Short mmCIF file of N, CA, C and O in Angstrom, two decimals:
data_model
loop_
_atom_site.label_atom_id
_atom_site.label_comp_id
_atom_site.label_asym_id
_atom_site.label_seq_id
_atom_site.Cartn_x
_atom_site.Cartn_y
_atom_site.Cartn_z
N MET G 1 95.52 193.75 72.93
CA MET G 1 94.70 194.69 72.20
C MET G 1 94.87 194.51 70.69
O MET G 1 93.90 194.60 69.94
N ALA G 2 96.10 194.26 70.23
CA ALA G 2 96.34 194.06 68.80
C ALA G 2 95.60 192.82 68.30
O ALA G 2 95.08 192.82 67.17
N PHE G 3 95.54 191.79 69.11
CA PHE G 3 94.84 190.57 68.74
C PHE G 3 93.34 190.86 68.54
O PHE G 3 92.75 190.43 67.56
N ILE G 4 92.74 191.60 69.49
CA ILE G 4 91.31 191.94 69.38
C ILE G 4 91.08 192.78 68.13
O ILE G 4 90.10 192.56 67.40
N LEU G 5 91.95 193.71 67.87
CA LEU G 5 91.82 194.56 66.68
C LEU G 5 91.88 193.72 65.41
O LEU G 5 91.01 193.81 64.55
N ALA G 6 92.90 192.88 65.31
CA ALA G 6 93.13 192.09 64.09
C ALA G 6 92.14 190.96 63.90
O ALA G 6 91.84 190.58 62.77
N VAL G 7 91.64 190.40 64.98
CA VAL G 7 90.80 189.21 64.87
C VAL G 7 89.30 189.53 65.00
O VAL G 7 88.48 188.77 64.50
N VAL G 8 88.96 190.64 65.59
CA VAL G 8 87.54 190.95 65.77
C VAL G 8 87.14 192.21 64.98
O VAL G 8 86.27 192.15 64.11
N ILE G 9 87.76 193.32 65.27
CA ILE G 9 87.32 194.60 64.71
C ILE G 9 87.61 194.72 63.22
O ILE G 9 86.72 195.05 62.43
N VAL G 10 88.84 194.45 62.82
CA VAL G 10 89.22 194.59 61.41
C VAL G 10 88.39 193.68 60.49
O VAL G 10 87.89 194.15 59.46
N PRO G 11 88.19 192.40 60.82
CA PRO G 11 87.35 191.58 59.94
C PRO G 11 85.92 192.11 59.78
O PRO G 11 85.38 192.08 58.68
N ILE G 12 85.35 192.62 60.83
CA ILE G 12 83.99 193.16 60.73
C ILE G 12 83.98 194.37 59.79
O ILE G 12 83.17 194.44 58.86
N VAL G 13 84.88 195.30 60.02
CA VAL G 13 84.94 196.52 59.20
C VAL G 13 85.26 196.18 57.75
O VAL G 13 84.60 196.67 56.82
N GLU G 14 86.27 195.34 57.53
CA GLU G 14 86.66 195.00 56.16
C GLU G 14 85.55 194.25 55.42
O GLU G 14 85.33 194.49 54.23
N GLU G 15 84.88 193.35 56.09
CA GLU G 15 83.81 192.60 55.41
C GLU G 15 82.64 193.50 55.05
O GLU G 15 82.06 193.36 53.97
N VAL G 16 82.31 194.43 55.92
CA VAL G 16 81.24 195.37 55.58
C VAL G 16 81.66 196.20 54.36
O VAL G 16 80.87 196.38 53.42
N ILE G 17 82.89 196.67 54.34
CA ILE G 17 83.37 197.49 53.22
C ILE G 17 83.50 196.66 51.95
O ILE G 17 82.93 196.99 50.91
N PHE G 18 84.27 195.57 52.01
CA PHE G 18 84.60 194.84 50.79
C PHE G 18 83.51 193.89 50.31
O PHE G 18 83.30 193.75 49.11
N ARG G 19 82.82 193.20 51.20
CA ARG G 19 81.81 192.25 50.75
C ARG G 19 80.43 192.89 50.61
O ARG G 19 79.66 192.51 49.74
N ASN G 20 80.12 193.88 51.41
CA ASN G 20 78.82 194.55 51.24
C ASN G 20 78.89 195.63 50.17
O ASN G 20 78.11 195.61 49.24
N PHE G 21 79.81 196.56 50.30
CA PHE G 21 79.84 197.71 49.40
C PHE G 21 80.57 197.43 48.10
O PHE G 21 80.00 197.60 47.02
N VAL G 22 81.84 197.03 48.17
CA VAL G 22 82.62 196.84 46.94
C VAL G 22 82.06 195.67 46.11
O VAL G 22 81.76 195.83 44.92
N TYR G 23 81.92 194.51 46.74
CA TYR G 23 81.38 193.36 46.02
C TYR G 23 79.95 193.66 45.56
O TYR G 23 79.57 193.35 44.42
N GLY G 24 79.15 194.27 46.42
CA GLY G 24 77.78 194.61 46.06
C GLY G 24 77.72 195.55 44.86
O GLY G 24 76.88 195.38 43.97
N PHE G 25 78.63 196.51 44.81
CA PHE G 25 78.69 197.44 43.67
C PHE G 25 78.98 196.68 42.38
O PHE G 25 78.28 196.85 41.38
N PHE G 26 80.02 195.83 42.41
CA PHE G 26 80.36 195.06 41.21
C PHE G 26 79.26 194.06 40.85
O PHE G 26 78.92 193.89 39.68
N ARG G 27 78.69 193.41 41.85
CA ARG G 27 77.70 192.35 41.60
C ARG G 27 76.43 192.90 40.96
O ARG G 27 75.79 192.23 40.17
N PHE G 28 76.09 194.13 41.30
CA PHE G 28 74.92 194.76 40.71
C PHE G 28 75.11 194.97 39.20
O PHE G 28 74.15 194.98 38.44
N ARG G 29 76.38 195.11 38.78
CA ARG G 29 76.69 195.43 37.39
C ARG G 29 77.24 194.27 36.57
O ARG G 29 77.13 194.26 35.35
N PHE G 30 77.88 193.32 37.25
CA PHE G 30 78.58 192.23 36.55
C PHE G 30 78.21 190.88 37.16
O PHE G 30 77.53 190.81 38.17
N GLY G 31 78.73 189.82 36.56
CA GLY G 31 78.48 188.47 37.04
C GLY G 31 79.28 188.14 38.29
O GLY G 31 80.16 188.89 38.72
N LEU G 32 78.99 186.98 38.83
CA LEU G 32 79.63 186.51 40.06
C LEU G 32 81.15 186.42 39.93
O LEU G 32 81.88 186.94 40.77
N GLY G 33 81.65 185.77 38.88
CA GLY G 33 83.09 185.56 38.74
C GLY G 33 83.89 186.84 38.72
O GLY G 33 84.84 187.02 39.48
N PHE G 34 83.51 187.76 37.85
CA PHE G 34 84.22 189.03 37.76
C PHE G 34 84.10 189.81 39.06
O PHE G 34 85.09 190.36 39.55
N SER G 35 82.90 189.86 39.60
CA SER G 35 82.67 190.64 40.82
C SER G 35 83.46 190.10 42.00
O SER G 35 84.05 190.87 42.77
N ALA G 36 83.49 188.79 42.15
CA ALA G 36 84.24 188.18 43.25
C ALA G 36 85.73 188.45 43.09
O ALA G 36 86.41 188.83 44.04
N PHE G 37 86.24 188.26 41.85
CA PHE G 37 87.67 188.48 41.62
C PHE G 37 88.05 189.95 41.78
O PHE G 37 89.05 190.27 42.42
N ALA G 38 87.26 190.85 41.21
CA ALA G 38 87.58 192.28 41.28
C ALA G 38 87.57 192.78 42.72
O ALA G 38 88.48 193.51 43.14
N SER G 39 86.57 192.38 43.49
CA SER G 39 86.53 192.81 44.89
C SER G 39 87.65 192.16 45.69
O SER G 39 88.22 192.78 46.59
N GLY G 40 87.99 190.91 45.35
CA GLY G 40 89.11 190.23 46.02
C GLY G 40 90.45 190.90 45.71
O GLY G 40 91.29 191.06 46.60
N LEU G 41 90.64 191.31 44.48
CA LEU G 41 91.88 192.00 44.09
C LEU G 41 91.96 193.37 44.77
O LEU G 41 93.02 193.74 45.29
N PHE G 42 90.87 194.08 44.81
CA PHE G 42 90.82 195.38 45.48
C PHE G 42 91.15 195.21 46.97
O PHE G 42 91.92 195.98 47.54
N PHE G 43 90.58 194.19 47.58
CA PHE G 43 90.84 193.84 48.98
C PHE G 43 92.34 193.60 49.19
O PHE G 43 92.94 194.12 50.13
N ALA G 44 92.95 192.85 48.29
CA ALA G 44 94.37 192.51 48.41
C ALA G 44 95.27 193.72 48.23
O ALA G 44 96.23 193.92 48.99
N ILE G 45 94.99 194.53 47.24
CA ILE G 45 95.83 195.69 46.94
C ILE G 45 95.83 196.70 48.08
O ILE G 45 96.85 197.33 48.36
N LEU G 46 94.71 196.84 48.75
CA LEU G 46 94.61 197.82 49.83
C LEU G 46 95.18 197.33 51.17
O LEU G 46 95.25 198.10 52.12
N HIS G 47 95.61 196.08 51.23
CA HIS G 47 96.23 195.58 52.46
C HIS G 47 97.69 196.02 52.53
O HIS G 47 98.36 196.12 51.50
N PRO G 48 98.20 196.22 53.73
CA PRO G 48 99.57 196.73 53.88
C PRO G 48 100.68 195.66 53.81
O PRO G 48 101.83 195.99 54.00
N GLN G 49 100.34 194.42 53.51
CA GLN G 49 101.34 193.36 53.53
C GLN G 49 102.31 193.42 52.35
O GLN G 49 103.30 192.71 52.34
N GLY G 50 102.02 194.18 51.33
CA GLY G 50 102.93 194.32 50.20
C GLY G 50 102.55 193.44 49.02
O GLY G 50 101.63 192.63 49.08
N LEU G 51 103.31 193.60 47.94
CA LEU G 51 103.01 192.91 46.68
C LEU G 51 103.11 191.39 46.78
O LEU G 51 102.39 190.69 46.08
N MET G 52 103.99 190.89 47.62
CA MET G 52 104.15 189.45 47.74
C MET G 52 102.87 188.78 48.27
O MET G 52 102.61 187.62 47.97
N ALA G 53 102.08 189.51 49.04
CA ALA G 53 100.86 188.95 49.63
C ALA G 53 99.63 189.11 48.73
O ALA G 53 98.60 188.49 49.01
N VAL G 54 99.74 189.88 47.66
CA VAL G 54 98.58 190.16 46.81
C VAL G 54 97.94 188.88 46.24
O VAL G 54 96.72 188.75 46.30
N PRO G 55 98.70 187.93 45.70
CA PRO G 55 98.03 186.72 45.18
C PRO G 55 97.23 185.96 46.25
O PRO G 55 96.07 185.60 46.02
N ALA G 56 97.83 185.74 47.40
CA ALA G 56 97.13 185.00 48.47
C ALA G 56 95.93 185.78 48.99
O ALA G 56 94.86 185.20 49.22
N LEU G 57 96.08 187.08 49.14
CA LEU G 57 94.96 187.89 49.63
C LEU G 57 93.85 188.02 48.58
O LEU G 57 92.68 188.13 48.93
N THR G 58 94.23 187.98 47.30
CA THR G 58 93.21 187.99 46.25
C THR G 58 92.38 186.71 46.30
O THR G 58 91.15 186.75 46.19
N VAL G 59 93.04 185.59 46.50
CA VAL G 59 92.33 184.31 46.63
C VAL G 59 91.40 184.35 47.85
O VAL G 59 90.24 183.95 47.77
N LEU G 60 91.91 184.85 48.97
CA LEU G 60 91.09 184.95 50.18
C LEU G 60 89.89 185.87 49.93
O LEU G 60 88.76 185.50 50.24
N GLY G 61 90.14 187.04 49.39
CA GLY G 61 89.06 187.98 49.14
C GLY G 61 88.03 187.45 48.16
O GLY G 61 86.82 187.65 48.34
N THR G 62 88.49 186.76 47.13
CA THR G 62 87.58 186.15 46.15
C THR G 62 86.72 185.08 46.83
O THR G 62 85.50 185.01 46.63
N GLY G 63 87.35 184.25 47.64
CA GLY G 63 86.62 183.21 48.37
C GLY G 63 85.60 183.79 49.33
O GLY G 63 84.48 183.28 49.44
N LEU G 64 85.95 184.86 50.00
CA LEU G 64 85.01 185.50 50.92
C LEU G 64 83.82 186.10 50.16
O LEU G 64 82.69 186.07 50.65
N ALA G 65 84.08 186.63 48.96
CA ALA G 65 82.98 187.16 48.14
C ALA G 65 82.05 186.04 47.68
O ALA G 65 80.82 186.19 47.68
N ILE G 66 82.63 184.91 47.29
CA ILE G 66 81.80 183.76 46.88
C ILE G 66 80.99 183.25 48.06
O ILE G 66 79.80 182.93 47.92
N LEU G 67 81.61 183.20 49.23
CA LEU G 67 80.89 182.81 50.44
C LEU G 67 79.74 183.79 50.71
O LEU G 67 78.63 183.37 51.04
N ARG G 68 80.00 185.05 50.52
CA ARG G 68 78.95 186.07 50.71
C ARG G 68 77.79 185.86 49.74
O ARG G 68 76.63 186.03 50.08
N GLU G 69 78.12 185.47 48.53
CA GLU G 69 77.09 185.23 47.50
C GLU G 69 76.17 184.08 47.89
O GLU G 69 74.97 184.11 47.62
N HIS G 70 76.73 183.08 48.54
CA HIS G 70 75.98 181.86 48.82
C HIS G 70 75.42 181.78 50.24
O HIS G 70 74.87 180.74 50.62
N ARG G 71 75.54 182.82 50.99
CA ARG G 71 74.97 182.88 52.34
C ARG G 71 74.03 184.07 52.42
O ARG G 71 74.26 185.09 51.79
N PRO G 72 72.99 183.97 53.23
CA PRO G 72 72.00 185.06 53.27
C PRO G 72 72.45 186.30 54.03
O PRO G 72 71.77 187.31 54.02
N SER G 73 73.59 186.25 54.70
CA SER G 73 74.06 187.42 55.44
C SER G 73 75.57 187.52 55.33
O SER G 73 76.24 186.65 54.78
N ILE G 74 76.11 188.56 55.91
CA ILE G 74 77.55 188.80 55.88
C ILE G 74 78.26 188.07 57.03
O ILE G 74 79.49 188.08 57.12
N LEU G 75 77.50 187.40 57.86
CA LEU G 75 78.08 186.74 59.04
C LEU G 75 79.12 185.67 58.68
O LEU G 75 80.18 185.61 59.31
N ALA G 76 78.85 184.85 57.68
CA ALA G 76 79.80 183.78 57.31
C ALA G 76 81.15 184.34 56.86
O ALA G 76 82.19 183.87 57.32
N PRO G 77 81.20 185.36 55.98
CA PRO G 77 82.50 185.92 55.63
C PRO G 77 83.21 186.59 56.82
O PRO G 77 84.43 186.51 56.93
N ILE G 78 82.44 187.20 57.71
CA ILE G 78 83.06 187.83 58.88
C ILE G 78 83.73 186.77 59.76
O ILE G 78 84.89 186.92 60.15
N VAL G 79 83.00 185.72 60.07
CA VAL G 79 83.55 184.66 60.93
C VAL G 79 84.75 183.99 60.25
O VAL G 79 85.77 183.74 60.89
N THR G 80 84.65 183.72 58.96
CA THR G 80 85.77 183.12 58.23
C THR G 80 86.99 184.03 58.27
O THR G 80 88.11 183.56 58.51
N HIS G 81 86.79 185.32 58.06
CA HIS G 81 87.88 186.29 58.10
C HIS G 81 88.51 186.31 59.50
O HIS G 81 89.74 186.37 59.64
N MET G 82 87.69 186.25 60.54
CA MET G 82 88.19 186.22 61.92
C MET G 82 89.06 184.98 62.15
O MET G 82 90.13 185.08 62.76
N VAL G 83 88.60 183.84 61.67
CA VAL G 83 89.35 182.59 61.85
C VAL G 83 90.69 182.67 61.11
O VAL G 83 91.74 182.29 61.65
N VAL G 84 90.68 183.16 59.88
CA VAL G 84 91.92 183.28 59.11
C VAL G 84 92.89 184.22 59.81
O VAL G 84 94.08 183.90 59.96
N ASN G 85 92.43 185.39 60.25
CA ASN G 85 93.32 186.32 60.94
C ASN G 85 93.83 185.74 62.26
O ASN G 85 95.00 185.89 62.60
N GLY G 86 92.96 185.07 63.01
CA GLY G 86 93.39 184.45 64.26
C GLY G 86 94.42 183.37 64.04
O GLY G 86 95.43 183.30 64.76
N PHE G 87 94.19 182.54 63.04
CA PHE G 87 95.16 181.48 62.71
C PHE G 87 96.49 182.08 62.27
O PHE G 87 97.56 181.63 62.70
N THR G 88 96.43 183.10 61.43
CA THR G 88 97.65 183.74 60.93
C THR G 88 98.45 184.37 62.08
O THR G 88 99.67 184.19 62.16
N LEU G 89 97.78 185.09 62.95
CA LEU G 89 98.48 185.72 64.08
C LEU G 89 99.07 184.67 65.01
O LEU G 89 100.21 184.84 65.49
N THR G 90 98.34 183.62 65.28
CA THR G 90 98.84 182.55 66.14
C THR G 90 100.06 181.87 65.50
O THR G 90 101.07 181.64 66.19
N LEU G 91 99.98 181.60 64.22
CA LEU G 91 101.11 180.98 63.52
C LEU G 91 102.33 181.89 63.52
O LEU G 91 103.46 181.44 63.74
N MET G 92 102.13 183.19 63.31
CA MET G 92 103.25 184.14 63.35
C MET G 92 103.90 184.17 64.73
O MET G 92 105.12 184.23 64.85
N LYS G 93 103.08 184.12 65.77
CA LYS G 93 103.59 184.14 67.15
C LYS G 93 104.43 182.88 67.42
O LYS G 93 105.49 182.97 68.05
N VAL G 94 103.97 181.75 66.93
CA VAL G 94 104.68 180.48 67.15
C VAL G 94 105.99 180.44 66.36
O VAL G 94 107.02 180.01 66.86
N LEU G 95 105.95 180.90 65.11
CA LEU G 95 107.12 180.79 64.23
C LEU G 95 108.14 181.91 64.41
O LEU G 95 109.31 181.73 64.09
N LEU G 96 107.68 183.05 64.86
CA LEU G 96 108.61 184.19 65.00
C LEU G 96 108.94 184.39 66.41
O LEU G 96 109.27 184.67 67.23
#
C-alpha cells in the first residue's frame, strides 16, 4: 500500500498542486527561470525529508516545472515523478 501511495497517488496530487497551481501562479507573473526555480524550491521545502534533501528536491522540482512548460499537459511531469519515486523506493529497499 505504501508503494502505491508513494509511486502513484502522491505524484499525481503533488504535480497537480506544484506544477499546475504553484508553477502556474508564478508563470503567469514571472519568467520561466524564476517560476521553475521558485516552484521547485517550494516543492522541496514542503517535503518531509529535511534540509539535507532540499537541494536535490529543488533540482527535481525545477526540472519537473521545465518539463511542464515544454509539454502540452501535466502527464509528463506526473509520469517522471512516478518513475523517480519508484526508483528511489526500490533503491532504498535494496540498500537498507
